[in-house]
XYZ file of C-alpha atoms in Angstrom:
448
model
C -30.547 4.668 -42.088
C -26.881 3.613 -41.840
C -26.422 6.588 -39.845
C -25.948 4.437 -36.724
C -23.281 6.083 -34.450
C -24.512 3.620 -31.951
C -22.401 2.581 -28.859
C -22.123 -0.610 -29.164
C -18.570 -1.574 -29.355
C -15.348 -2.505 -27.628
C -12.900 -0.657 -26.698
C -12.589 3.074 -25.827
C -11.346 5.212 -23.372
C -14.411 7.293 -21.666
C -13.407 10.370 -22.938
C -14.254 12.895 -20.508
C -12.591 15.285 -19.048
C -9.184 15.724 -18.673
C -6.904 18.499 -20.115
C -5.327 16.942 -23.286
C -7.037 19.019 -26.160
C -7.822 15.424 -27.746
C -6.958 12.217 -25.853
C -9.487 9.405 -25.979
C -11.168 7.589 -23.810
C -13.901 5.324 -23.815
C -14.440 3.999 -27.035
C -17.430 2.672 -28.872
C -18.430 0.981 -31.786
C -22.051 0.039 -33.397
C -23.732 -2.500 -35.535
C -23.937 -0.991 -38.942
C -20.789 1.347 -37.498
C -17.208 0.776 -37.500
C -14.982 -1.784 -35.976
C -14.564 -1.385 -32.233
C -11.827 1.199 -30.874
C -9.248 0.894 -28.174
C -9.412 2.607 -25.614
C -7.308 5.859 -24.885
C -6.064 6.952 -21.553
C -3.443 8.506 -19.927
C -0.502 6.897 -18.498
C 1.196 9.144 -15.765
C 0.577 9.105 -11.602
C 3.806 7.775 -10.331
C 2.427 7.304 -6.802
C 2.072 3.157 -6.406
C -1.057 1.849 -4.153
C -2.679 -1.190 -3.665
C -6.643 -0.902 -4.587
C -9.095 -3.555 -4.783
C -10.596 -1.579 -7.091
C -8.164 -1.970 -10.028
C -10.134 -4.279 -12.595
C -8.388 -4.915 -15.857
C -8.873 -6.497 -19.157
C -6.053 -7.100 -21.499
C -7.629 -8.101 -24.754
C -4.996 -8.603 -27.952
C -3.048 -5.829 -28.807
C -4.671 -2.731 -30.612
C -4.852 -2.835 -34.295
C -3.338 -6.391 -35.060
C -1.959 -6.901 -38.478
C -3.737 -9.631 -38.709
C -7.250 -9.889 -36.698
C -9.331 -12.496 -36.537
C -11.840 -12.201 -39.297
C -15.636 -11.766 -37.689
C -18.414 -13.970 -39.071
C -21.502 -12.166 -39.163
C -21.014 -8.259 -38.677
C -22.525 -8.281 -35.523
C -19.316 -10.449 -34.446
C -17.254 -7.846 -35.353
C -16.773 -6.448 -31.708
C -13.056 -7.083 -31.450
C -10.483 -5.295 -31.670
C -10.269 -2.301 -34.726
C -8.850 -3.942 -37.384
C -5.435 -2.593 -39.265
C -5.148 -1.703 -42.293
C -5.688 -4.404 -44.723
C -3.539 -4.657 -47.810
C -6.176 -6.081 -49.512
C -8.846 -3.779 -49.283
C -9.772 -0.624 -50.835
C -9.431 2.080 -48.804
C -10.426 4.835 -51.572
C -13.437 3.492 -50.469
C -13.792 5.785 -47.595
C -12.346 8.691 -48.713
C -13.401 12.139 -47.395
C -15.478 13.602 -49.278
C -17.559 16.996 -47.999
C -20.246 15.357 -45.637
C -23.657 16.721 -46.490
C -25.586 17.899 -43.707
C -29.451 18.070 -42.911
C -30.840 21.458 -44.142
C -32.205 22.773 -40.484
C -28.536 21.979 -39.108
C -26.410 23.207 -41.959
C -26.375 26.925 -40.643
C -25.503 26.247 -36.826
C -22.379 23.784 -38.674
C -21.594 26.315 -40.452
C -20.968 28.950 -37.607
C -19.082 26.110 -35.723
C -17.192 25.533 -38.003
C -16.256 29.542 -38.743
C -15.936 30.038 -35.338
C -14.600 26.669 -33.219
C -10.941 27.116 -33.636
C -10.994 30.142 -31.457
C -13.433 28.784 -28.969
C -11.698 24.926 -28.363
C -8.328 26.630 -27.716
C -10.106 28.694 -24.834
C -12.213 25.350 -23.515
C -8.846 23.607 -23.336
C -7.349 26.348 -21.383
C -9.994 26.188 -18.687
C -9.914 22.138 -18.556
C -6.006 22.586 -17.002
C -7.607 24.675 -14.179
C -8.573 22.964 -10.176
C -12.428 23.478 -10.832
C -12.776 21.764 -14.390
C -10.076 18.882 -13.715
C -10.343 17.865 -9.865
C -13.591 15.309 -9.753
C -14.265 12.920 -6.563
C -15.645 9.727 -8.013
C -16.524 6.216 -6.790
C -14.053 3.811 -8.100
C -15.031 0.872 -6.369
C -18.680 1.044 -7.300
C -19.686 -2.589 -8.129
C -21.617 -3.095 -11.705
C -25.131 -4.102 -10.989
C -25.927 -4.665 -15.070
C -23.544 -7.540 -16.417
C -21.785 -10.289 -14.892
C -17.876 -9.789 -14.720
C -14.397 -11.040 -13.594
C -12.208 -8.910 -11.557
C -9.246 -8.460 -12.849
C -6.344 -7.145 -10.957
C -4.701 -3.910 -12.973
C -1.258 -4.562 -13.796
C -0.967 -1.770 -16.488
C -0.281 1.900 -15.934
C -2.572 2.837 -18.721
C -5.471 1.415 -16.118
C -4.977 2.655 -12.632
C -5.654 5.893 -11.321
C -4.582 7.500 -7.336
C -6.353 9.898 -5.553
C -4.358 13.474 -5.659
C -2.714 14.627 -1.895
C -5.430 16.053 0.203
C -4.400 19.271 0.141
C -3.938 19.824 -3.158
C -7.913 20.504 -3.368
C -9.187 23.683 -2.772
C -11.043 23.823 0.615
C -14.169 25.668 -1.254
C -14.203 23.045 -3.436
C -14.732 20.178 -1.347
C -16.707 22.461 0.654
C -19.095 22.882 -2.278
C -19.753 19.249 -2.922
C -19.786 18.213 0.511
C -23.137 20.726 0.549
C -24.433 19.109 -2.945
C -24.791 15.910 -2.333
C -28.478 15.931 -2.785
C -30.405 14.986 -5.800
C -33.851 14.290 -7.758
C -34.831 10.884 -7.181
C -36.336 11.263 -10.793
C -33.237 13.954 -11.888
C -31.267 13.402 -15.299
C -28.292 11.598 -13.618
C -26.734 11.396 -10.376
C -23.342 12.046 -9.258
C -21.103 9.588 -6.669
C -21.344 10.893 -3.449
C -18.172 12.810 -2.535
C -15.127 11.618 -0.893
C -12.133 12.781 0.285
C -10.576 10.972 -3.120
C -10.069 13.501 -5.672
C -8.810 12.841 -9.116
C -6.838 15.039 -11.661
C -7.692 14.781 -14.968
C -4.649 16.498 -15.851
C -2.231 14.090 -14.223
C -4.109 10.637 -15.701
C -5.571 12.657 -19.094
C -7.511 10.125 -21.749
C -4.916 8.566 -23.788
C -4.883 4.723 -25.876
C -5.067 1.904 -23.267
C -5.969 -1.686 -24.522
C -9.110 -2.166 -22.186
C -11.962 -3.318 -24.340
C -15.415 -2.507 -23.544
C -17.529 -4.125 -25.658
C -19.699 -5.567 -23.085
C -20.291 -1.947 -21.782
C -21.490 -0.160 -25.311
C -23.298 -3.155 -26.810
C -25.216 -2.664 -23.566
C -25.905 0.714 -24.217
C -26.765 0.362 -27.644
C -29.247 -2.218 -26.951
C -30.623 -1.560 -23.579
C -30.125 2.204 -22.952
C -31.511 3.776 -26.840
C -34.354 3.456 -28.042
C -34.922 0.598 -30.148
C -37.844 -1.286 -31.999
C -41.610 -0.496 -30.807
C -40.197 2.585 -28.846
C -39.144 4.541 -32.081
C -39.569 4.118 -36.073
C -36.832 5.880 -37.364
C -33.731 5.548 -34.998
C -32.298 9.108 -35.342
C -34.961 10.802 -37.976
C -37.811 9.736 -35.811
C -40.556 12.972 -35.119
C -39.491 12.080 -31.362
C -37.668 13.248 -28.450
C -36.644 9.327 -28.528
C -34.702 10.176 -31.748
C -33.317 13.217 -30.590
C -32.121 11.353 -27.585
C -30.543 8.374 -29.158
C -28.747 10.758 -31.612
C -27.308 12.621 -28.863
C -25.868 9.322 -27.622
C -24.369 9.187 -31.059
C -23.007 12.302 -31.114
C -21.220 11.585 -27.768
C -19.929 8.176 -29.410
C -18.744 10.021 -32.810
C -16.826 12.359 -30.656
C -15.320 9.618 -28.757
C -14.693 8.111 -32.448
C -12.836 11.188 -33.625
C -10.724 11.172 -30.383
C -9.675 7.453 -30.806
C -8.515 8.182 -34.472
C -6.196 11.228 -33.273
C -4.975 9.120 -30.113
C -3.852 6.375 -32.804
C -2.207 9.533 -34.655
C -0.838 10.397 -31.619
C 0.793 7.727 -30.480
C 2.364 6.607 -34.389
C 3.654 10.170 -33.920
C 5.462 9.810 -30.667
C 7.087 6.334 -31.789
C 5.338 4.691 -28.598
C 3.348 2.356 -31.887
C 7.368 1.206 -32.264
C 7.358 -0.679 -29.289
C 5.644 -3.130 -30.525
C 5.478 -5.464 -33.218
C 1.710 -4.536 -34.061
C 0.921 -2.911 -37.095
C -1.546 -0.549 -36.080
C -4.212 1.351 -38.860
C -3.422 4.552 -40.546
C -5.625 6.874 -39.023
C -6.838 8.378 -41.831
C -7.973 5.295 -43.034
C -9.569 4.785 -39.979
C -11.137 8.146 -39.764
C -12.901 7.845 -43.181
C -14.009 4.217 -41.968
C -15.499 5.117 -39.150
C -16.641 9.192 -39.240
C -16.056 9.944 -42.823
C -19.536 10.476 -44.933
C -18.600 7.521 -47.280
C -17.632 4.661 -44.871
C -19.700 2.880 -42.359
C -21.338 5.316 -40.383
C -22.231 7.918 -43.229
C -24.360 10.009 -40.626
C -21.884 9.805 -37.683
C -20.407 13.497 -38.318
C -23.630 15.303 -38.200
C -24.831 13.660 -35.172
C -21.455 14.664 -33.452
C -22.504 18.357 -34.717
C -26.325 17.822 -33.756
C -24.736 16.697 -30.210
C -22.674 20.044 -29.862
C -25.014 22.285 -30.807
C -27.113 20.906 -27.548
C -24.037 21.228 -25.066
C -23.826 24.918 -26.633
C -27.329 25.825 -26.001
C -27.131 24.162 -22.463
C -23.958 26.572 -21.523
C -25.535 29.719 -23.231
C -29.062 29.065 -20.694
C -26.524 28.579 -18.025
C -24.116 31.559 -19.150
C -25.517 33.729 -15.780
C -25.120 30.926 -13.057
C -21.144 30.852 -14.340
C -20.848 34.543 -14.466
C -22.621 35.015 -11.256
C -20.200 32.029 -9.141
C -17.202 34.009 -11.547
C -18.568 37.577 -9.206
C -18.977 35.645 -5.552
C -15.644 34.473 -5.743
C -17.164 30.205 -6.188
C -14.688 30.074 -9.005
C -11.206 31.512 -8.682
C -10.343 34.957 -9.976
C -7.972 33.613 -12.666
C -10.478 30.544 -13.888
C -13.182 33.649 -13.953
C -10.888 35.434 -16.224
C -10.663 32.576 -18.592
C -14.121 31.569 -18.476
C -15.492 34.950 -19.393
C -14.390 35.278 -22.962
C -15.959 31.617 -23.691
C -19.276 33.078 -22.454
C -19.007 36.219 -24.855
C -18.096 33.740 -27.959
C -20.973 34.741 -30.767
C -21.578 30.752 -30.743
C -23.630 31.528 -27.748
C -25.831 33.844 -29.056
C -26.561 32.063 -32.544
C -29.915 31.305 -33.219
C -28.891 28.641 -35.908
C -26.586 26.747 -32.930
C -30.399 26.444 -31.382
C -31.628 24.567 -33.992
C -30.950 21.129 -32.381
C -31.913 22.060 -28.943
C -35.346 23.701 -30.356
C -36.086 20.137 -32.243
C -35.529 17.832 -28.783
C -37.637 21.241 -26.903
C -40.868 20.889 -29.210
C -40.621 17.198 -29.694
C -40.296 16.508 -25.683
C -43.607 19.026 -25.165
C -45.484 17.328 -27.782
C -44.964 14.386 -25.499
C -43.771 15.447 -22.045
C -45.854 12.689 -20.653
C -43.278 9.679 -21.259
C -40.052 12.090 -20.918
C -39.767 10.491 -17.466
C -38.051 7.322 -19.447
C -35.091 9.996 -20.674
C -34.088 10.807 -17.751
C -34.654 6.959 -16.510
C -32.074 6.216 -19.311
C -29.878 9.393 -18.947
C -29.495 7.678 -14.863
C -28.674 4.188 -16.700
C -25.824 6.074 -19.234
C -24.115 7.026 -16.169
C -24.385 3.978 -14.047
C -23.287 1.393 -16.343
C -20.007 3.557 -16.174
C -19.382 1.463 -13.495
C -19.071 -1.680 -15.740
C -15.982 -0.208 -17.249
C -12.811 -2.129 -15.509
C -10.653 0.262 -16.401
C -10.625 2.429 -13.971
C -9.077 5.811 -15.965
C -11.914 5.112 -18.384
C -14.244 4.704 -15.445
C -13.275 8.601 -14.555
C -13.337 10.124 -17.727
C -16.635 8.154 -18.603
C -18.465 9.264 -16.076
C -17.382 13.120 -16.839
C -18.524 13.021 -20.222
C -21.801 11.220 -19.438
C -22.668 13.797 -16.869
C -21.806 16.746 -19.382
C -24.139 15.550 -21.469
C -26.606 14.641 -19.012
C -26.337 17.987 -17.291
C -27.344 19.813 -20.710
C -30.250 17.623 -21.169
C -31.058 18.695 -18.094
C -30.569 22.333 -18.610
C -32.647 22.081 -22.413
C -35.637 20.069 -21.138
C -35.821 20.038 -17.049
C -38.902 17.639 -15.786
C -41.067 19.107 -18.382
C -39.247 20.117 -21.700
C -39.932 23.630 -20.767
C -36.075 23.608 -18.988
C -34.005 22.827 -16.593
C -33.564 25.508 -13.254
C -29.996 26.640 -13.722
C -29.439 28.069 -10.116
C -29.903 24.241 -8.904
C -27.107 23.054 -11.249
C -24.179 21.667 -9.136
C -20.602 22.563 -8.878
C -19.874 19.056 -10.078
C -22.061 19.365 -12.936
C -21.189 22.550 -14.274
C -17.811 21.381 -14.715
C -19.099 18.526 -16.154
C -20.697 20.310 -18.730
C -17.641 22.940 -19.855
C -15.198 20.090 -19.909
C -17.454 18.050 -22.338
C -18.188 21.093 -24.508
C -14.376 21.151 -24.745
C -13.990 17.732 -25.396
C -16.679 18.139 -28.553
C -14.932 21.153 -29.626
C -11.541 19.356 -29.571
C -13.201 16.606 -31.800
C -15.286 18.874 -34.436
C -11.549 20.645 -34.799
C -10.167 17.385 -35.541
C -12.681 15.869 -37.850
C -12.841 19.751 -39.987
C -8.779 19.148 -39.956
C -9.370 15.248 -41.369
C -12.426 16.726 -44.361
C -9.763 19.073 -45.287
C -6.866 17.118 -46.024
């Protein structure tokens, strides 16, 4: 019941595509989960220009020594708090998280297996097709009231790569797409001639705090109250759903704890007087089986096995684009290896996608409102004023959006892969990395 890896909480770096095997990037946090998380971007993009669109919030430093102490725990949507002197962290220590029986097979083939595959996602996340995304960065938010705020950090801003650093087939490909379901799953920005490179502004710790963005979520977006009686447990598609939303915000969790490691590690925490959180401490707070969110590890699992059973139903669109030449000859070369990994083929990685399948035709009549709220996940991306976690947000949301897709379609019966856009198939492979890079990190974290 604690098991509530909702997104509900303040800052985070939209963690979405990009190249670095773990940076972080839009950050949540939940009622009943732990403490909020900075957000973790990518600093880099030495080109300076002046755009309206930079919108920037600079809350307190990350991980104060000393943060304000929240009344009632819904207040405590601050900033994540460091380590306290005073409290017992043996708490939270890791402990071996124990899964439900129908998943425990499928997590145990990840886990046999990952190491191999996230090495060969990350690989394929440095190349033009899976890093090069045009997005809208000026798009207004039409869901809360804000300030502008004018970016005066590099860990904020983002510029457009040259024009011709784009393949010609690639812009090509999404001038041609730019159609969509009025009633789809979600719906990419229109393109531009403004392309952005992952690689060059990657996820990485920023101090933009987006609580406003995931309590939103977390109360608006889920399911909640008369919709659903157990949250995540529920007989329901609604459950499935909302723990898929968890899994994304565990993974998100796992990448904010190694950006923290990160950046202790490269001495940029020494350049400042803030005493930031061990992030082990943090890890078992937030993702470890005995702290707050006792569930949040199995959802980020349950959430993975979906984005695997998504790429294995769309395994011959990608191998078919690899043979017309729509993705480069070297990409193809990388790309076909991940499509032979065993994980593919596993009937106990289908476990999770077979639940949402039979719950969603049990009740394909009201499925409509999943891909209503799928839609909402990726437009309230345009809340978040930062505008690196604006880019990465929106790749993660439509990786996961574009599996749903692919699992249930209109029906529950599945998604057409042959109408799957260019935009969305990278989507989806960059996310899948993304989750690998975090279920390598959090197996890393159990076993220490």
């Amino acid at each position: 019941e604690n098991a509530t890896m909702r997104l509900r909480a303040p800052a985070a770096a939209l963690l979405v595509a990009g190249s670095a095997p773990l940076s972080s990037a839009f950050q949540l946090h939940t009622s009943r989960h732990a403490s909020p998380q900075p957000f973790l971007l990518s600093s880099g993009g030495s080109r300076a220009r002046n755009s309206r669109a930079s919108r920037w919030h600079q809350p307190a430093p990350p991980h104060p020594a000393n943060p304000p102490v929240p009344s009632p725990p819904r207040d405590a949507l601050t900033r994540p708090s460091a380590v306290d002197k005073t409290r017992d962290f043996a708490l939270f220590a890791s402990v071996a998280p124990e899964y439900a029986a129908d998943l425990a097979p499928g997590i145990d083939a990840i886990n046999s297996q990952n190491a191999n595959l996230c090495s060969q996602l990350n690989t394929i996340r440095t190349r033009p097709f899976f890093r090069l995304y045009s997005v809208d960065i000026l798009a207004s938010c039409e869901y809360i009231p804000q300030e502008l705020f004018e970016c005066y950090s590099e860990s904020c801003e983002i510029y457009p790569v040259d024009d011709d650093e784009v393949p010609g087939q690639m812009k090509d490909a999404d001038a041609e797409e730019f159609d969509f379901e009025l009633d789809g799953w979600a719906r990419w920005d229109m393109p531009t001639e403004d392309y952005y490179d992952t690689t060059q502004f990657p996820e990485e710790f920023t101090g933009y705090d987006g609580a406003e963005v995931w309590r939103f979520i977390h109360e608006r977006i889920a399911f909640q109250g008369s919709d659903i009686v157990d949250e995540y447990n529920d007989d329901s598609w609604k459950a499935d759903f909302n723990r898929a939303v968890s899994g994304l915000h565990a993974m998100i969790s796992a990448q904010v704890c190694r950006g923290i490691g990160d950046k202790i590690a490269s001495g940029m925490a020494d350049e400042n007087e803030t005493e930031w959180t061990d992030p082990k401490a943090e890890f078992d707070r937030r993702l470890g089986p005995s702290g707050e969110t006792p569930k949040a590890i199995e959802n980020l699992y349950f959430t993975y096995m979906l984005m695997l059973s998504a790429v294995a139903k769309v395994k011959d669109r990608l191998l078919a684009d690899c043979d017309s030449g729509n993705i480069d000859a070297e990409t193809a070369s990388e790309i076909q290896p991940i499509l032979s990994s065993s994980l593919l083929d596993d009937s106990s990685i289908d476990s999770a996608s077979e639940k949402l399948h039979n719950h969603a035709l049990k009740d394909d009549s009201s499925l409509w409102e999943a891909r209503m709220r799928a839609r909402e996940l990726m437009r309230i991306m345009n809340c978040v004023q930062c505008n690196k976690c604006r880019l990465h947000g929106k790749i993660a949301v439509m990786g996961v959006s574009t599996a749903l897709n692919l699992l249930l379609g209109q029906t529950g019966a599945g998604g057409d892969a042959k109408k799957i856009h260019r935009v969305e198939l990278a989507a989806l492979m960059t996310t899948l990395g993304k989750f690998a890079t975090a279920v390598d990190y959090c197996q890393s974290m159990l076993e220490d």
